[in-house]
Every structure is written in C-alpha cells, then in structure tokens.
Amino acid sequence: MGRLALAILPVALVSVLGSWATLPNIPTWYAGLAKPPLTPPNGVFGPVWTALYGLMAFAIWRVLSTHPAMPGRGRAVALFYLQLALNGLWSWSFFAAQSPAAGLANILALDVAAGATFAMFRRIDRLASWCLLPYLAWIAFATYLNAEIWLLNG
C-alpha cells in the first residue's frame, strides 16, 4: 500500500466508524444531556472534524514520506496510529456506549497519545507537527466538554 493510502485510508476509516457511533445518538441521547456553556452548535462538529482529519492525513503522509531509517520515524508512525485508534474509540465509548465516564477515560489517553505524536512529529517534520496543533487544541476543548458533560450528568 502506498504512502498516500496509508495516510488517507486509516483516517477516513476512523471518520466513518466514528460517524456510525455518533450520528444516531445526537438527536436522541446526546440531545437530552445537560451541556456546558461553551458547547458549540451540533453543526460545527462535522466541518471541524473534516478539516482536522484532512490535516492529520497530510501530517502522517509527510512523516511517511521521510526516509524509513530516520531516527524516531517508526515510533512516530506507531504513535500516530495509536492516537488515531483512540480517536475512533472515543465515539464508541462516549456516544455508542452512552457513557461520558468511558469517553473521559478514553479522551484523557488520547490527549497523552496525541501530545506524544506531536512531539515525535516535531523531531521528524516540523510542518507535520504544526498540522497537528489545531487537532491538539480541539481535543483539549473536547476533553473540557466531555468532563463537564460527565459532571453535569453524573
């Protein structure tokens, strides 16, 4: 499989699988939850995630395009796919399982893995690391939202 496919296909798969877990629960379970004051309208999430997934795919493509023997490249790629799996798992733990507590545990692990990915990418390709900054900011915000929903609906 080519570098482009290794960048795009896993990210697209996580996006689709996450949507399957999320979308059926928005008008039902999620609509009934108490939410914190900074919660964006539901229509914001789709465009934001589309842009973030695009940046993530570009970032991993850049890292995959570096020489395979570059120190830290293998670990950076592994971390990227680990945090991507945690990203996809969050939709299933929060929405499909209807569990803000499970979502919070998952997103805290995601925060750590995504931060480690950023640090590894920074050593390999600065542009790739910069592409992850909006994602890091968004998942930090999502962590706040998840934690507040858990507290408000405990």
XYZ file of N, CA and C in Angstrom:
462
model
N 0.861 -1.178 0.000
C 0.000 0.000 0.000
C 0.903 1.235 0.000
N 0.602 2.204 -0.826
C 1.403 3.405 -0.932
C 1.250 4.339 0.260
N 2.200 5.254 0.356
C 2.177 6.225 1.473
C 0.874 7.016 1.527
N 0.381 7.421 0.370
C -0.849 8.207 0.345
C -2.026 7.394 0.894
N -2.106 6.146 0.494
C -3.178 5.282 1.003
C -3.022 5.040 2.498
N -1.782 4.861 2.973
C -1.538 4.666 4.409
C -1.868 5.913 5.219
N -1.884 7.046 4.547
C -2.248 8.289 5.229
C -3.758 8.513 5.203
N -4.361 8.312 4.050
C -5.772 8.670 3.883
C -6.724 7.591 4.390
N -6.493 6.345 4.039
C -7.470 5.290 4.347
C -7.725 5.095 5.842
N -6.692 4.999 6.691
C -6.991 4.840 8.125
C -7.737 6.037 8.722
N -7.371 7.233 8.287
C -8.046 8.432 8.797
C -9.503 8.439 8.335
N -9.733 8.113 7.070
C -11.107 8.061 6.552
C -11.914 6.977 7.263
N -11.297 5.826 7.514
C -11.979 4.738 8.211
C -12.408 5.161 9.614
N -11.519 5.811 10.343
C -11.860 6.284 11.689
C -12.991 7.307 11.615
N -12.954 8.170 10.630
C -14.015 9.160 10.461
C -15.368 8.488 10.237
N -15.412 7.516 9.344
C -16.669 6.819 9.035
C -17.164 6.019 10.237
N -16.264 5.256 10.858
C -16.667 4.452 12.017
C -17.139 5.335 13.169
N -16.462 6.457 13.361
C -16.879 7.395 14.403
C -18.256 7.973 14.124
N -18.510 8.274 12.865
C -19.834 8.793 12.491
C -20.930 7.773 12.754
N -20.640 6.506 12.485
C -21.632 5.457 12.736
C -22.015 5.402 14.211
N -21.040 5.626 15.080
C -21.319 5.592 16.517
C -22.002 6.866 16.989
N -21.676 7.976 16.353
C -22.103 9.288 16.828
C -23.481 9.703 16.325
N -23.652 9.700 15.019
C -24.837 10.321 14.414
C -26.176 9.800 14.931
N -26.356 8.497 15.126
C -27.669 8.054 15.629
C -27.969 8.531 17.055
N -26.939 8.871 17.793
C -27.130 9.247 19.197
C -27.271 10.750 19.423
N -27.024 11.565 18.415
C -27.116 13.020 18.591
C -28.556 13.471 18.834
N -29.514 13.079 17.987
C -30.881 13.581 18.225
C -31.598 12.906 19.387
N -31.028 11.856 19.918
C -31.696 11.113 20.994
C -30.960 11.338 22.317
N -30.038 10.481 22.628
C -29.336 10.509 23.906
C -28.605 11.839 24.148
N -27.786 12.265 23.189
C -26.975 13.475 23.365
C -27.844 14.719 23.525
N -28.953 14.781 22.807
C -29.849 15.941 22.892
C -30.416 16.113 24.299
N -30.542 15.022 25.033
C -31.107 15.088 26.377
C -30.110 15.384 27.482
N -28.847 15.491 27.141
C -27.825 15.747 28.163
C -27.733 17.230 28.513
N -27.418 17.516 29.771
C -27.047 18.877 30.161
C -25.632 19.115 29.635
N -25.414 20.292 29.032
C -24.120 20.586 28.414
C -23.552 21.878 28.974
N -22.227 22.007 28.961
C -21.596 23.220 29.480
C -21.852 24.421 28.570
N -21.658 25.619 29.099
C -21.980 26.835 28.347
C -21.199 27.014 27.035
N -20.013 26.486 26.922
C -19.205 26.687 25.714
C -19.457 25.630 24.634
N -20.470 24.802 24.801
C -20.765 23.761 23.816
C -21.177 24.401 22.492
N -20.450 24.086 21.417
C -20.833 24.645 20.106
C -22.116 24.002 19.591
N -22.770 24.655 18.625
C -23.927 24.026 17.985
C -23.495 22.725 17.294
N -24.397 21.778 17.200
C -24.078 20.474 16.602
C -23.494 20.600 15.199
N -23.923 21.587 14.435
C -23.465 21.764 13.064
C -22.000 22.150 12.932
N -21.362 22.518 14.020
C -19.948 22.906 13.984
C -19.039 21.678 13.927
N -19.447 20.599 14.548
C -18.566 19.449 14.724
C -18.147 18.795 13.402
N -19.072 18.599 12.480
C -18.754 17.948 11.209
C -17.688 18.682 10.409
N -17.870 19.983 10.138
C -16.842 20.710 9.381
C -15.494 20.780 10.105
N -15.529 20.931 11.420
C -14.267 20.987 12.164
C -13.534 19.654 12.043
N -14.239 18.548 12.265
C -13.591 17.245 12.177
C -13.110 16.938 10.769
N -13.846 17.373 9.765
C -13.406 17.161 8.379
C -12.064 17.854 8.145
N -11.954 19.093 8.584
C -10.690 19.825 8.430
C -9.573 19.179 9.234
N -9.870 18.788 10.469
C -8.844 18.175 11.317
C -8.365 16.842 10.751
N -9.290 16.025 10.273
C -8.891 14.742 9.676
C -8.048 14.971 8.419
N -8.371 15.990 7.646
C -7.558 16.320 6.483
C -6.140 16.709 6.875
N -6.009 17.535 7.902
C -4.683 17.923 8.393
C -3.924 16.729 8.963
N -4.641 15.851 9.654
C -3.991 14.663 10.217
C -3.460 13.756 9.107
N -4.256 13.552 8.062
C -3.824 12.704 6.951
C -2.603 13.319 6.257
N -2.617 14.628 6.072
C -1.476 15.308 5.456
C -0.233 15.164 6.332
N -0.411 15.312 7.637
C 0.721 15.218 8.565
C 1.354 13.834 8.537
N 0.532 12.788 8.606
C 1.115 11.440 8.596
C 1.718 11.138 7.228
N 1.138 11.641 6.154
C 1.725 11.459 4.829
C 3.123 12.070 4.777
N 3.276 13.249 5.367
C 4.594 13.894 5.383
C 5.604 13.033 6.138
N 5.203 12.496 7.273
C 6.116 11.660 8.062
C 6.411 10.358 7.323
N 5.392 9.757 6.723
C 5.602 8.535 5.957
C 6.515 8.772 4.746
N 6.574 10.014 4.278
C 7.394 10.352 3.113
C 8.858 10.584 3.462
N 9.191 10.617 4.748
C 10.595 10.747 5.138
C 11.284 9.397 4.978
N 12.594 9.413 5.023
C 13.368 8.176 4.859
C 13.020 7.190 5.981
N 12.747 5.931 5.621
C 12.369 4.930 6.639
C 13.402 4.749 7.751
N 14.660 5.061 7.488
C 15.698 4.883 8.511
C 15.840 6.101 9.421
N 15.041 7.132 9.185
C 15.148 8.334 10.029
C 14.873 7.966 11.481
N 15.759 8.367 12.387
C 15.557 8.042 13.802
C 14.201 8.548 14.316
N 13.460 7.671 14.964
C 12.176 8.029 15.555
C 10.991 7.914 14.616
N 11.235 7.704 13.330
C 10.128 7.658 12.362
C 9.152 6.527 12.691
N 9.657 5.329 12.935
C 8.785 4.198 13.230
C 7.931 4.435 14.466
N 8.547 4.987 15.493
C 7.801 5.269 16.724
C 6.751 6.357 16.493
N 7.109 7.367 15.704
C 6.163 8.444 15.400
C 4.956 7.908 14.643
N 5.198 7.044 13.670
C 4.106 6.454 12.891
C 3.225 5.586 13.807
N 3.859 4.783 14.652
C 3.094 3.937 15.573
C 2.251 4.790 16.521
N 2.818 5.864 17.039
C 2.069 6.760 17.932
C 0.896 7.407 17.206
N 1.129 7.793 15.962
C 0.042 8.399 15.196
C -1.141 7.436 15.093
N -0.847 6.184 14.708
C -1.938 5.224 14.545
C -2.568 4.851 15.888
N -1.791 4.864 16.964
C -2.355 4.629 18.292
C -3.340 5.740 18.653
N -2.915 6.994 18.480
C -3.820 8.090 18.832
C -5.022 8.119 17.895
N -4.841 7.696 16.644
C -5.969 7.636 15.711
C -6.984 6.587 16.180
N -6.490 5.447 16.642
C -7.387 4.410 17.174
C -8.127 4.922 18.406
N -7.429 5.622 19.286
C -8.084 6.198 20.470
C -9.124 7.236 20.059
N -8.815 7.989 19.018
C -9.758 8.977 18.499
C -11.048 8.277 18.071
N -10.912 7.209 17.300
C -12.089 6.485 16.850
C -12.828 5.808 17.987
N -12.091 5.286 18.938
C -12.699 4.610 20.086
C -13.514 5.576 20.942
N -13.135 6.836 20.960
C -13.870 7.805 21.778
C -15.347 7.872 21.360
N -15.615 7.918 20.072
C -17.011 7.999 19.614
C -17.825 6.812 20.095
N -17.186 5.652 20.131
C -17.877 4.443 20.587
C -18.043 4.433 22.105
N -17.053 4.925 22.828
C -17.156 4.919 24.296
C -18.099 6.009 24.789
N -18.086 7.172 24.162
C -18.955 8.266 24.603
C -20.360 8.119 24.032
N -20.469 8.060 22.705
C -21.786 8.054 22.065
C -22.448 6.679 22.027
N -21.777 5.702 21.444
C -22.426 4.385 21.283
C -22.708 3.736 22.637
N -21.750 3.830 23.563
C -21.960 3.268 24.905
C -22.741 4.227 25.792
N -22.959 5.436 25.306
C -23.662 6.483 26.051
C -23.065 6.651 27.444
N -21.724 6.784 27.454
C -21.004 6.855 28.719
C -19.997 8.006 28.729
N -20.383 9.148 29.283
C -19.407 10.229 29.418
C -18.184 9.823 30.245
N -18.351 8.931 31.214
C -17.213 8.481 32.027
C -16.219 7.696 31.176
N -16.711 6.752 30.374
C -15.824 5.989 29.492
C -15.196 6.906 28.447
N -15.983 7.840 27.935
C -15.448 8.808 26.979
C -14.333 9.628 27.588
N -14.507 10.043 28.838
C -13.485 10.843 29.509
C -12.199 10.051 29.704
N -12.318 8.818 30.142
C -11.116 7.984 30.303
C -10.394 7.836 28.967
N -11.162 7.620 27.909
C -10.585 7.458 26.577
C -9.924 8.738 26.091
N -10.594 9.872 26.261
C -10.049 11.112 25.714
C -8.815 11.584 26.489
N -8.728 11.236 27.764
C -7.509 11.571 28.508
C -6.321 10.786 27.958
N -6.539 9.520 27.615
C -5.488 8.732 26.966
C -5.172 9.305 25.584
N -6.190 9.738 24.871
C -5.999 10.360 23.561
C -5.161 11.626 23.669
N -5.430 12.445 24.678
C -4.652 13.671 24.873
C -3.163 13.352 25.003
N -2.842 12.345 25.796
C -1.441 11.958 26.007
C -0.834 11.428 24.711
N -1.542 10.532 24.047
C -1.014 9.928 22.813
C -0.861 10.967 21.700
N -1.818 11.873 21.573
C -1.728 12.909 20.538
C -0.587 13.888 20.852
N -0.413 14.210 22.121
C 0.706 15.078 22.504
C 2.050 14.424 22.210
N 2.157 13.143 22.489
C 3.391 12.408 22.193
C 3.625 12.334 20.683
N 2.556 12.160 19.926
C 2.672 12.138 18.465
C 3.188 13.476 17.963
N 2.631 14.563 18.473
C 3.090 15.900 18.087
C 4.583 16.045 18.369
N 5.014 15.634 19.557
C 6.434 15.764 19.932
C 7.327 14.950 18.998
N 6.900 13.745 18.656
C 7.698 12.909 17.742
C 7.698 13.489 16.329
N 6.553 13.960 15.874
C 6.490 14.560 14.538
C 7.379 15.793 14.459
N 7.434 16.548 15.540
C 8.245 17.784 15.559
C 9.712 17.476 15.283
N 10.198 16.338 15.742
C 11.589 15.948 15.513
C 11.839 15.506 14.076
N 10.772 15.078 13.401
C 10.919 14.485 12.073
C 10.557 15.454 10.965
N 9.449 16.183 11.146
C 8.959 17.105 10.118
C 8.145 18.196 10.814
N 8.701 19.382 10.868
C 8.030 20.468 11.608
C 6.667 20.815 11.042
N 6.543 20.803 9.709
C 5.244 21.116 9.116
C 4.198 20.077 9.542
N 4.585 18.822 9.566
C 3.659 17.779 10.021
C 3.218 18.053 11.454
N 4.147 18.453 12.302
C 3.773 18.733 13.696
C 2.850 19.947 13.777
N 3.118 20.970 12.994
C 2.253 22.161 13.002
C 0.838 21.806 12.554
N 0.726 20.856 11.644
C -0.600 20.436 11.172
C -1.409 19.767 12.277
N -0.742 19.255 13.295
C -1.450 18.615 14.405
C -1.892 19.596 15.489
N -1.373 20.820 15.459
C -1.729 21.777 16.521
C -3.229 22.081 16.609
N -3.926 22.314 15.491
C -5.377 22.540 15.620
C -6.095 21.325 16.217
N -5.640 20.138 15.875
C -6.211 18.904 16.417
C -5.981 18.840 17.929
N -4.766 19.144 18.365
C -4.482 19.138 19.803
C -5.363 20.136 20.543
N -5.544 21.311 19.951
C -6.405 22.322 20.580
C -7.852 21.831 20.649
N -8.316 21.213 19.574
C -9.702 20.744 19.538
C -9.946 19.607 20.529
N -9.009 18.660 20.616
C -9.255 17.566 21.560
C -9.105 18.043 23.008
N -8.306 19.081 23.236
C -8.264 19.671 24.581
C -9.639 20.281 24.913
N -10.215 20.974 23.941
C -11.553 21.539 24.113
C -12.581 20.419 24.292
N -12.454 19.363 23.502
C -13.368 18.212 23.617
C -13.229 17.545 24.985
N -12.013 17.547 25.532
C -11.814 16.983 26.876
C -12.590 17.801 27.906
N -12.523 19.123 27.776
C -13.302 20.001 28.652
C -14.797 19.689 28.524
N -15.287 19.609 27.275
C -16.710 19.337 27.061
C -17.107 17.992 27.661
N -16.298 16.963 27.408
C -16.585 15.621 27.917
C -16.603 15.625 29.446
N -15.614 16.257 30.056
C -15.543 16.290 31.521
C -16.753 17.023 32.109
N -17.111 18.133 31.506
C -18.259 18.903 32.018
C -19.561 18.127 31.834
N -19.718 17.462 30.716
C -20.931 16.652 30.497
C -20.992 15.533 31.542
N -19.851 14.919 31.790
C -19.805 13.873 32.832
C -20.214 14.440 34.201
N -19.672 15.619 34.550
C -20.005 16.235 35.842
C -21.480 16.661 35.915
N -21.971 17.235 34.828
C -23.355 17.731 34.819
C -24.399 16.624 34.794
N -24.016 15.470 34.278
C -24.995 14.395 34.090
C -24.704 13.161 34.944
N -23.675 13.284 35.828
C -23.211 12.200 36.678
C -24.243 11.315 37.187
